[in-house]
């Protein structure tokens, strides 16, 4: 019995095939088609050659510069289970994460809420009432917001050093998923700095520049170096949430 | 995401990003810079990375938007020709190639026309492929192409070309 010819895959499918990214079934299907279709075989071959030429000329280790702070996403399913567990714990003990600690502000008025979790040694996510963390720990911010929200996340430490976490590249604030407790795309591995660090989450319904927020934070620090009282104000149209943490060396 | 996973994503999709960027920016150095930006944005995409065709579609759209923003920011539509000077000099033997005309005309149109034109004439994609990338229906794509074709005709007349 003659096998019925399949229709030609489009450029998106062929490119995914040449990228080696397809699942086994799709790859076998496209390979079978290319065996009987000259045009698609030539296109797929050309894409494969383009890919190998590119990797030879632009190898990963010489071409891509990853952000300085290790920014590594939680596996998605672990975040879902970990967040569920953490929320249950928080509800059970009537826990308000850092809301009553001077200098922190994580329980929000209105529709915007930012929460901070840390990955414990057993892989679960937890919140810490005392906001004390250690270098090397991995923290994850979640955000509850409405539609069309853009976000930038920066930090300033006691020495006045300002770091930008989101957006991880470029200057434009990134769009966030609307909804409750949506985790930001990547977690943050805390560096070796010992002392206090103020995380500033800035949200707006309109696009804005992370560089501009960086300047706002530096100006605020110049006026008020005490992180507990530092309150950056980007102006109308912005919502600002602050989370103050303390990093201490691990007890041996 | 481990370094190995990031490297794997680069090895799969890096050439797609670079290829799109080089087509628009016409410069290896500029394309490398754009690759860095777009690739880091790709790493933020989370669960979308599990769907290869969605990733490729995202790359087509994002690389195009980023590179056109780069060109616009640098006020650099690479024509090599001042159309007003050309119009004043009837004996000029300069002729515009297709790419220069497209770049000239693209400065005058909105994002949706630009997308329809770019993916049709530069990437040479079919309307269904363009629909998957941009969300424009085939009817909208055809309408936007007609809009561009009309402006191109006026431009050619003004320049005395063809």
Tab-separated table of N, CA, C and O in Angstrom, chain B residues 1-124:
chain	number	residue	atom	x	y	z
B	1	UNK	N	17.465	26.922	35.786
B	1	UNK	CA	18.004	26.439	34.511
B	1	UNK	C	19.521	26.333	34.629
B	1	UNK	O	20.168	27.300	35.040
B	2	UNK	N	20.059	25.200	34.314
B	2	UNK	CA	21.510	25.027	34.436
B	2	UNK	C	22.214	25.633	33.224
B	2	UNK	O	21.591	25.929	32.190
B	3	UNK	N	23.515	25.793	33.370
B	3	UNK	CA	24.305	26.300	32.239
B	3	UNK	C	24.164	25.381	31.035
B	3	UNK	O	24.098	25.831	29.885
B	4	UNK	N	24.110	24.083	31.279
B	4	UNK	CA	23.978	23.116	30.181
B	4	UNK	C	22.647	23.306	29.452
B	4	UNK	O	22.580	23.230	28.227
B	5	UNK	N	21.585	23.579	30.199
B	5	UNK	CA	20.273	23.780	29.569
B	5	UNK	C	20.255	25.063	28.750
B	5	UNK	O	19.696	25.109	27.660
B	6	UNK	N	20.875	26.108	29.294
B	6	UNK	CA	20.942	27.368	28.565
B	6	UNK	C	21.742	27.174	27.278
B	6	UNK	O	21.369	27.645	26.196
B	7	UNK	N	22.855	26.446	27.385
B	7	UNK	CA	23.686	26.193	26.197
B	7	UNK	C	22.908	25.386	25.161
B	7	UNK	O	23.004	25.628	23.954
B	8	UNK	N	22.098	24.441	25.627
B	8	UNK	CA	21.305	23.623	24.701
B	8	UNK	C	20.291	24.484	23.949
B	8	UNK	O	20.109	24.351	22.743
B	9	UNK	N	19.636	25.400	24.679
B	9	UNK	CA	18.659	26.287	24.030
B	9	UNK	C	19.367	27.155	23.002
B	9	UNK	O	18.867	27.371	21.898
B	10	UNK	N	20.556	27.639	23.332
B	10	UNK	CA	21.332	28.447	22.386
B	10	UNK	C	21.673	27.623	21.140
B	10	UNK	O	21.554	28.109	20.009
B	11	UNK	N	22.110	26.392	21.354
B	11	UNK	CA	22.498	25.545	20.214
B	11	UNK	C	21.304	25.217	19.327
B	11	UNK	O	21.448	25.009	18.134
B	12	UNK	N	20.111	25.171	19.923
B	12	UNK	CA	18.924	24.903	19.123
B	12	UNK	C	18.461	26.141	18.368
B	12	UNK	O	18.171	26.073	17.174
B	13	UNK	N	18.366	27.252	19.043
B	13	UNK	CA	17.680	28.415	18.474
B	13	UNK	C	18.573	29.612	18.157
B	13	UNK	O	18.119	30.569	17.550
B	14	UNK	N	19.831	29.562	18.570
B	14	UNK	CA	20.705	30.718	18.346
B	14	UNK	C	20.759	31.118	16.885
B	14	UNK	O	20.711	32.310	16.550
B	15	UNK	N	20.832	30.125	15.987
B	15	UNK	CA	20.963	30.448	14.565
B	15	UNK	C	19.697	31.112	14.021
B	15	UNK	O	19.769	31.933	13.099
B	16	UNK	N	18.557	30.800	14.609
B	16	UNK	CA	17.301	31.400	14.148
B	16	UNK	C	17.293	32.883	14.518
B	16	UNK	O	16.963	33.751	13.699
B	17	UNK	N	17.701	33.177	15.748
B	17	UNK	CA	17.738	34.574	16.192
B	17	UNK	C	18.747	35.352	15.353
B	17	UNK	O	18.448	36.419	14.810
B	18	UNK	N	19.955	34.792	15.247
B	18	UNK	CA	21.026	35.512	14.547
B	18	UNK	C	20.653	35.754	13.089
B	18	UNK	O	20.891	36.847	12.539
B	19	UNK	N	20.073	34.743	12.456
B	19	UNK	CA	19.704	34.858	11.047
B	19	UNK	C	18.705	35.976	10.822
B	19	UNK	O	18.840	36.785	9.896
B	20	UNK	N	17.674	36.060	11.682
B	20	UNK	CA	16.665	37.130	11.547
B	20	UNK	C	17.326	38.495	11.745
B	20	UNK	O	17.077	39.446	11.007
B	21	UNK	N	18.174	38.590	12.772
B	21	UNK	CA	18.784	39.884	13.094
B	21	UNK	C	19.734	40.333	11.992
B	21	UNK	O	19.756	41.517	11.609
B	22	UNK	N	20.475	39.389	11.441
B	22	UNK	CA	21.430	39.786	10.401
B	22	UNK	C	20.715	40.244	9.145
B	22	UNK	O	21.162	41.159	8.449
B	23	UNK	N	19.582	39.631	8.848
B	23	UNK	CA	18.812	40.036	7.658
B	23	UNK	C	18.358	41.487	7.751
B	23	UNK	O	18.315	42.186	6.758
B	24	UNK	N	18.022	41.915	8.952
B	24	UNK	CA	17.484	43.277	9.099
B	24	UNK	C	18.616	44.272	9.302
B	24	UNK	O	18.618	45.354	8.728
B	25	UNK	N	19.594	43.920	10.125
B	25	UNK	CA	20.611	44.892	10.510
B	25	UNK	C	21.773	44.951	9.527
B	25	UNK	O	22.548	45.916	9.539
B	26	UNK	N	21.928	43.917	8.684
B	26	UNK	CA	22.980	43.895	7.659
B	26	UNK	C	24.365	44.080	8.254
B	26	UNK	O	25.261	44.618	7.596
B	27	UNK	N	24.564	43.645	9.476
B	27	UNK	CA	25.869	43.806	10.112
B	27	UNK	C	26.051	42.660	11.097
B	27	UNK	O	25.196	42.424	11.950
B	28	UNK	N	27.161	41.946	10.996
B	28	UNK	CA	27.412	40.812	11.906
B	28	UNK	C	27.522	41.302	13.353
B	28	UNK	O	27.006	40.672	14.273
B	29	UNK	N	28.217	42.440	13.530
B	29	UNK	CA	28.399	42.949	14.889
B	29	UNK	C	27.060	43.341	15.506
B	29	UNK	O	26.767	43.006	16.656
B	30	UNK	N	26.262	44.071	14.727
B	30	UNK	CA	24.948	44.484	15.243
B	30	UNK	C	24.066	43.267	15.505
B	30	UNK	O	23.312	43.223	16.478
B	31	UNK	N	24.172	42.284	14.613
B	31	UNK	CA	23.353	41.074	14.783
B	31	UNK	C	23.777	40.320	16.039
B	31	UNK	O	22.936	39.749	16.745
B	32	UNK	N	25.074	40.340	16.342
B	32	UNK	CA	25.537	39.659	17.558
B	32	UNK	C	24.988	40.347	18.806
B	32	UNK	O	24.584	39.692	19.766
B	33	UNK	N	24.993	41.680	18.782
B	33	UNK	CA	24.437	42.425	19.919
B	33	UNK	C	22.954	42.120	20.088
B	33	UNK	O	22.463	41.905	21.199
B	34	UNK	N	22.254	42.099	18.965
B	34	UNK	CA	20.811	41.824	19.013
B	34	UNK	C	20.554	40.396	19.471
B	34	UNK	O	19.592	40.127	20.206
B	35	UNK	N	21.412	39.487	19.046
B	35	UNK	CA	21.288	38.084	19.465
B	35	UNK	C	21.331	37.980	20.992
B	35	UNK	O	20.542	37.262	21.615
B	36	UNK	N	22.259	38.703	21.596
B	36	UNK	CA	22.407	38.688	23.052
B	36	UNK	C	21.098	39.100	23.722
B	36	UNK	O	20.607	38.441	24.640
B	37	UNK	N	20.517	40.203	23.248
B	37	UNK	CA	19.297	40.740	23.868
B	37	UNK	C	18.132	39.774	23.694
B	37	UNK	O	17.439	39.420	24.653
B	38	UNK	N	17.939	39.334	22.464
B	38	UNK	CA	16.775	38.493	22.174
B	38	UNK	C	16.926	37.131	22.849
B	38	UNK	O	15.955	36.576	23.375
B	39	UNK	N	18.150	36.593	22.872
B	39	UNK	CA	18.352	35.288	23.499
B	39	UNK	C	18.046	35.346	24.994
B	39	UNK	O	17.395	34.454	25.553
B	40	UNK	N	18.491	36.400	25.669
B	40	UNK	CA	18.205	36.509	27.099
B	40	UNK	C	16.709	36.650	27.336
B	40	UNK	O	16.174	36.116	28.317
B	41	UNK	N	16.015	37.344	26.439
B	41	UNK	CA	14.554	37.423	26.580
B	41	UNK	C	13.935	36.048	26.373
B	41	UNK	O	12.962	35.680	27.042
B	42	UNK	N	14.502	35.275	25.453
B	42	UNK	CA	13.969	33.931	25.203
B	42	UNK	C	14.074	33.073	26.460
B	42	UNK	O	13.169	32.295	26.771
B	43	UNK	N	15.150	33.243	27.202
B	43	UNK	CA	15.337	32.435	28.411
B	43	UNK	C	14.263	32.721	29.456
B	43	UNK	O	14.021	31.911	30.338
B	44	UNK	N	13.617	33.907	29.356
B	44	UNK	CA	12.571	34.242	30.315
B	44	UNK	C	11.252	33.555	30.008
B	44	UNK	O	10.310	33.672	30.773
B	45	UNK	N	11.189	32.902	28.867
B	45	UNK	CA	9.881	32.475	28.361
B	45	UNK	C	9.286	31.252	29.039
B	45	UNK	O	8.179	30.872	28.731
B	46	UNK	N	10.024	30.654	29.918
B	46	UNK	CA	9.450	29.606	30.753
B	46	UNK	C	8.850	28.457	29.983
B	46	UNK	O	9.501	27.845	29.140
B	47	UNK	N	7.557	28.195	30.219
B	47	UNK	CA	6.941	26.988	29.676
B	47	UNK	C	6.831	27.015	28.155
B	47	UNK	O	6.709	25.975	27.521
B	48	UNK	N	6.879	28.204	27.562
B	48	UNK	CA	6.798	28.280	26.101
B	48	UNK	C	7.947	27.518	25.451
B	48	UNK	O	7.827	27.035	24.334
B	49	UNK	N	9.064	27.397	26.155
B	49	UNK	CA	10.229	26.729	25.592
B	49	UNK	C	9.956	25.265	25.276
B	49	UNK	O	10.720	24.631	24.563
B	50	UNK	N	8.857	24.724	25.808
B	50	UNK	CA	8.540	23.318	25.526
B	50	UNK	C	7.864	23.151	24.164
B	50	UNK	O	7.663	22.033	23.707
B	51	UNK	N	7.464	24.250	23.524
B	51	UNK	CA	6.771	24.164	22.234
B	51	UNK	C	7.660	24.767	21.163
B	51	UNK	O	7.685	25.992	20.989
B	52	UNK	N	8.398	23.964	20.393
B	52	UNK	CA	9.407	24.503	19.475
B	52	UNK	C	8.838	25.449	18.411
B	52	UNK	O	9.451	26.465	18.102
B	53	UNK	N	7.661	25.126	17.885
B	53	UNK	CA	7.125	26.016	16.834
B	53	UNK	C	6.737	27.361	17.407
B	53	UNK	O	6.910	28.403	16.762
B	54	UNK	N	6.238	27.373	18.626
B	54	UNK	CA	5.925	28.649	19.284
B	54	UNK	C	7.204	29.447	19.511
B	54	UNK	O	7.224	30.667	19.377
B	55	UNK	N	8.274	28.744	19.862
B	55	UNK	CA	9.544	29.430	20.091
B	55	UNK	C	10.016	30.085	18.804
B	55	UNK	O	10.412	31.252	18.791
B	56	UNK	N	9.964	29.330	17.697
B	56	UNK	CA	10.430	29.882	16.414
B	56	UNK	C	9.575	31.085	16.022
B	56	UNK	O	10.090	32.127	15.596
B	57	UNK	N	8.263	30.953	16.188
B	57	UNK	CA	7.355	32.061	15.872
B	57	UNK	C	7.683	33.271	16.743
B	57	UNK	O	7.749	34.410	16.256
B	58	UNK	N	7.903	33.039	18.022
B	58	UNK	CA	8.266	34.127	18.948
B	58	UNK	C	9.552	34.800	18.500
B	58	UNK	O	9.680	36.018	18.521
B	59	UNK	N	10.534	33.998	18.073
B	59	UNK	CA	11.821	34.549	17.647
B	59	UNK	C	11.636	35.431	16.417
B	59	UNK	O	12.183	36.540	16.356
B	60	UNK	N	10.876	34.952	15.432
B	60	UNK	CA	10.644	35.763	14.227
B	60	UNK	C	10.103	37.132	14.613
B	60	UNK	O	10.572	38.167	14.152
B	61	UNK	N	9.088	37.136	15.477
B	61	UNK	CA	8.413	38.386	15.816
B	61	UNK	C	9.300	39.264	16.683
B	61	UNK	O	9.462	40.467	16.442
B	62	UNK	N	9.913	38.683	17.703
B	62	UNK	CA	10.678	39.477	18.665
B	62	UNK	C	11.952	40.033	18.039
B	62	UNK	O	12.307	41.198	18.267
B	63	UNK	N	12.632	39.200	17.250
B	63	UNK	CA	13.859	39.676	16.603
B	63	UNK	C	13.541	40.810	15.644
B	63	UNK	O	14.251	41.821	15.591
B	64	UNK	N	12.443	40.653	14.906
B	64	UNK	CA	12.077	41.712	13.965
B	64	UNK	C	11.772	43.001	14.703
B	64	UNK	O	12.268	44.075	14.350
B	65	UNK	N	10.954	42.927	15.768
B	65	UNK	CA	10.605	44.131	16.516
B	65	UNK	C	11.839	44.787	17.114
B	65	UNK	O	12.020	46.004	17.029
B	66	UNK	N	12.700	43.974	17.720
B	66	UNK	CA	13.899	44.529	18.347
B	66	UNK	C	14.790	45.208	17.314
B	66	UNK	O	15.263	46.324	17.511
B	67	UNK	N	15.012	44.530	16.199
B	67	UNK	CA	15.940	45.079	15.199
B	67	UNK	C	15.377	46.331	14.535
B	67	UNK	O	16.125	47.274	14.255
B	68	UNK	N	14.091	46.360	14.286
B	68	UNK	CA	13.510	47.585	13.723
B	68	UNK	C	13.617	48.728	14.731
B	68	UNK	O	13.834	49.879	14.340
B	69	UNK	N	13.466	48.442	16.017
B	69	UNK	CA	13.658	49.481	17.031
B	69	UNK	C	15.096	49.982	17.028
B	69	UNK	O	15.351	51.184	17.155
B	70	UNK	N	16.044	49.055	16.862
B	70	UNK	CA	17.460	49.445	16.804
B	70	UNK	C	17.688	50.374	15.622
B	70	UNK	O	18.320	51.422	15.747
B	71	UNK	N	17.141	49.991	14.477
B	71	UNK	CA	17.321	50.816	13.279
B	71	UNK	C	16.691	52.187	13.468
B	71	UNK	O	17.264	53.210	13.123
B	72	UNK	N	15.485	52.183	14.038
B	72	UNK	CA	14.788	53.456	14.213
B	72	UNK	C	15.553	54.330	15.201
B	72	UNK	O	15.719	55.521	14.998
B	73	UNK	N	16.044	53.724	16.275
B	73	UNK	CA	16.773	54.502	17.277
B	73	UNK	C	18.036	55.113	16.695
B	73	UNK	O	18.455	56.202	17.088
B	74	UNK	N	18.651	54.390	15.798
B	74	UNK	CA	19.863	54.905	15.195
B	74	UNK	C	19.590	55.748	13.956
B	74	UNK	O	20.512	56.199	13.290
B	75	UNK	N	18.293	55.916	13.645
B	75	UNK	CA	17.866	56.658	12.445
B	75	UNK	C	18.629	56.136	11.233
B	75	UNK	O	19.180	56.885	10.447
B	76	UNK	N	18.644	54.821	11.126
B	76	UNK	CA	19.526	54.247	10.123
B	76	UNK	C	18.747	53.294	9.235
B	76	UNK	O	18.744	52.107	9.420
B	77	UNK	N	18.019	53.846	8.280
B	77	UNK	CA	17.466	52.986	7.246
B	77	UNK	C	18.480	52.994	6.122
B	77	UNK	O	18.728	54.001	5.502
B	78	UNK	N	19.043	51.835	5.879
B	78	UNK	CA	20.243	51.769	5.065
B	78	UNK	C	19.937	51.916	3.581
B	78	UNK	O	19.866	50.958	2.839
B	79	UNK	N	19.737	53.137	3.123
B	79	UNK	CA	19.421	53.326	1.708
B	79	UNK	C	20.664	53.690	0.923
B	79	UNK	O	20.795	53.376	-0.239
B	80	UNK	N	21.591	54.401	1.530
B	80	UNK	CA	22.745	54.883	0.789
B	80	UNK	C	22.341	55.916	-0.250
B	80	UNK	O	23.139	56.327	-1.088
B	81	UNK	N	21.093	56.325	-0.239
B	81	UNK	CA	20.607	57.256	-1.273
B	81	UNK	C	19.724	58.294	-0.611
B	81	UNK	O	18.896	57.963	0.227
B	82	UNK	N	19.884	59.557	-0.974
B	82	UNK	CA	18.964	60.588	-0.517
B	82	UNK	C	17.901	60.749	-1.597
B	82	UNK	O	18.190	61.238	-2.700
B	83	UNK	N	16.679	60.340	-1.341
B	83	UNK	CA	15.657	60.358	-2.397
B	83	UNK	C	15.394	61.755	-2.937
B	83	UNK	O	15.104	61.929	-4.114
B	84	UNK	N	15.520	62.788	-2.083
B	84	UNK	CA	15.257	64.138	-2.574
B	84	UNK	C	16.331	64.579	-3.549
B	84	UNK	O	16.046	65.217	-4.559
B	85	UNK	N	17.582	64.250	-3.293
B	85	UNK	CA	18.668	64.600	-4.222
B	85	UNK	C	18.479	63.871	-5.534
B	85	UNK	O	18.703	64.426	-6.613
B	86	UNK	N	18.082	62.629	-5.450
B	86	UNK	CA	17.899	61.843	-6.664
B	86	UNK	C	16.829	62.465	-7.546
B	86	UNK	O	16.963	62.565	-8.759
B	87	UNK	N	15.774	62.965	-6.931
B	87	UNK	CA	14.677	63.538	-7.703
B	87	UNK	C	15.118	64.795	-8.432
B	87	UNK	O	14.640	65.118	-9.500
B	88	UNK	N	16.074	65.556	-7.825
B	88	UNK	CA	16.512	66.815	-8.460
B	88	UNK	C	17.463	66.567	-9.613
B	88	UNK	O	17.714	67.436	-10.411
B	89	UNK	N	18.049	65.363	-9.686
B	89	UNK	CA	19.084	65.105	-10.670
B	89	UNK	C	18.587	64.079	-11.683
B	89	UNK	O	18.755	62.880	-11.488
B	90	UNK	N	17.989	64.560	-12.793
B	90	UNK	CA	17.358	63.618	-13.722
B	90	UNK	C	18.377	62.737	-14.450
B	90	UNK	O	18.030	61.716	-15.008
B	91	UNK	N	19.641	63.168	-14.467
B	91	UNK	CA	20.641	62.384	-15.182
B	91	UNK	C	21.309	61.340	-14.294
B	91	UNK	O	22.196	60.625	-14.745
B	92	UNK	N	20.917	61.309	-13.054
B	92	UNK	CA	21.574	60.379	-12.147
B	92	UNK	C	21.361	58.943	-12.599
B	92	UNK	O	20.269	58.561	-12.996
B	93	UNK	N	22.438	58.210	-12.590
B	93	UNK	CA	22.316	56.825	-13.025
B	93	UNK	C	22.061	55.893	-11.845
B	93	UNK	O	22.007	54.679	-11.997
B	94	UNK	N	21.963	56.540	-10.677
B	94	UNK	CA	21.696	55.685	-9.522
B	94	UNK	C	20.306	55.075	-9.626
B	94	UNK	O	19.343	55.722	-9.996
B	95	UNK	N	20.228	53.849	-9.296
B	95	UNK	CA	18.941	53.180	-9.227
B	95	UNK	C	18.862	52.502	-7.874
B	95	UNK	O	19.841	52.011	-7.359
B	96	UNK	N	17.666	52.467	-7.323
B	96	UNK	CA	17.495	51.851	-6.018
B	96	UNK	C	17.243	50.366	-6.174
B	96	UNK	O	16.475	49.959	-7.026
B	97	UNK	N	17.898	49.568	-5.352
B	97	UNK	CA	17.560	48.155	-5.384
B	97	UNK	C	16.351	47.909	-4.477
B	97	UNK	O	15.901	48.793	-3.752
B	98	UNK	N	15.849	46.684	-4.574
B	98	UNK	CA	14.591	46.380	-3.892
B	98	UNK	C	14.703	46.646	-2.401
B	98	UNK	O	13.785	47.166	-1.764
B	99	UNK	N	15.854	46.293	-1.824
B	99	UNK	CA	16.002	46.440	-0.380
B	99	UNK	C	15.945	47.915	0.025
B	99	UNK	O	15.345	48.275	1.028
B	100	UNK	N	16.575	48.772	-0.786
B	100	UNK	CA	16.584	50.194	-0.449
B	100	UNK	C	15.179	50.784	-0.539
B	100	UNK	O	14.777	51.594	0.294
B	101	UNK	N	14.453	50.362	-1.566
B	101	UNK	CA	13.092	50.882	-1.711
B	101	UNK	C	12.239	50.441	-0.531
B	101	UNK	O	11.482	51.227	0.039
B	102	UNK	N	12.385	49.178	-0.138
B	102	UNK	CA	11.610	48.684	0.996
B	102	UNK	C	11.966	49.490	2.235
B	102	UNK	O	11.086	49.913	2.992
B	103	UNK	N	13.237	49.706	2.472
B	103	UNK	CA	13.641	50.450	3.657
B	103	UNK	C	13.086	51.871	3.643
B	103	UNK	O	12.667	52.400	4.661
B	104	UNK	N	13.092	52.487	2.455
B	104	UNK	CA	12.532	53.840	2.336
B	104	UNK	C	11.053	53.836	2.695
B	104	UNK	O	10.588	54.639	3.493
B	105	UNK	N	10.324	52.932	2.059
B	105	UNK	CA	8.874	52.928	2.241
B	105	UNK	C	8.506	52.523	3.665
B	105	UNK	O	7.516	53.001	4.221
B	106	UNK	N	9.296	51.637	4.286
B	106	UNK	CA	8.961	51.154	5.623
B	106	UNK	C	9.007	52.263	6.653
B	106	UNK	O	8.383	52.159	7.706
B	107	UNK	N	9.764	53.314	6.377
B	107	UNK	CA	9.829	54.415	7.329
B	107	UNK	C	8.492	55.123	7.464
B	107	UNK	O	8.262	55.876	8.396
B	108	UNK	N	7.603	54.896	6.485
B	108	UNK	CA	6.368	55.670	6.464
B	108	UNK	C	5.159	54.896	6.972
B	108	UNK	O	4.060	55.408	6.973
B	109	UNK	N	5.332	53.639	7.370
B	109	UNK	CA	4.173	52.816	7.690
B	109	UNK	C	4.203	52.322	9.119
B	109	UNK	O	5.233	52.308	9.777
B	110	UNK	N	2.985	51.876	9.579
B	110	UNK	CA	2.902	51.408	10.955
B	110	UNK	C	3.430	49.999	11.079
B	110	UNK	O	3.789	49.335	10.095
B	111	UNK	N	3.446	49.491	12.333
B	111	UNK	CA	4.064	48.205	12.619
B	111	UNK	C	3.422	47.077	11.840
B	111	UNK	O	4.098	46.172	11.345
B	112	UNK	N	2.105	47.096	11.677
B	112	UNK	CA	1.430	45.968	11.048
B	112	UNK	C	1.756	45.893	9.565
B	112	UNK	O	1.954	44.813	9.010
B	113	UNK	N	1.837	47.050	8.903
B	113	UNK	CA	2.225	47.050	7.483
B	113	UNK	C	3.666	46.577	7.371
B	113	UNK	O	4.013	45.764	6.513
B	114	UNK	N	4.477	47.092	8.264
B	114	UNK	CA	5.902	46.740	8.250
B	114	UNK	C	6.085	45.234	8.412
B	114	UNK	O	6.889	44.603	7.731
B	115	UNK	N	5.328	44.637	9.328
B	115	UNK	CA	5.426	43.193	9.550
B	115	UNK	C	5.003	42.435	8.306
B	115	UNK	O	5.682	41.499	7.872
B	116	UNK	N	3.860	42.836	7.716
B	116	UNK	CA	3.370	42.138	6.521
B	116	UNK	C	4.410	42.225	5.402
B	116	UNK	O	4.705	41.242	4.721
B	117	UNK	N	4.981	43.416	5.227
B	117	UNK	CA	5.956	43.626	4.148
B	117	UNK	C	7.225	42.836	4.414
B	117	UNK	O	7.744	42.136	3.544
B	118	UNK	N	7.717	42.942	5.653
B	118	UNK	CA	8.985	42.292	5.978
B	118	UNK	C	8.888	40.775	5.807
B	118	UNK	O	9.723	40.146	5.149
B	119	UNK	N	7.853	40.187	6.365
B	119	UNK	CA	7.775	38.735	6.327
B	119	UNK	C	7.433	38.232	4.921
B	119	UNK	O	7.773	37.108	4.557
B	120	UNK	N	6.769	39.071	4.115
B	120	UNK	CA	6.435	38.649	2.767
B	120	UNK	C	7.627	38.800	1.817
B	120	UNK	O	7.989	37.872	1.101
B	121	UNK	N	8.228	39.978	1.810
B	121	UNK	CA	9.235	40.282	0.787
B	121	UNK	C	10.663	39.987	1.226
B	121	UNK	O	11.516	39.715	0.378
B	122	UNK	N	10.937	40.046	2.525
B	122	UNK	CA	12.313	39.805	2.969
B	122	UNK	C	12.468	38.358	3.428
B	122	UNK	O	13.373	37.645	3.005
B	123	UNK	N	11.556	37.897	4.294
B	123	UNK	CA	11.633	36.512	4.752
B	123	UNK	C	10.968	35.547	3.773
B	123	UNK	O	11.154	34.344	3.870
B	124	UNK	N	10.154	36.099	2.847
B	124	UNK	CA	9.476	35.289	1.810
B	124	UNK	C	8.636	34.167	2.417
B	124	UNK	O	8.717	33.005	2.005
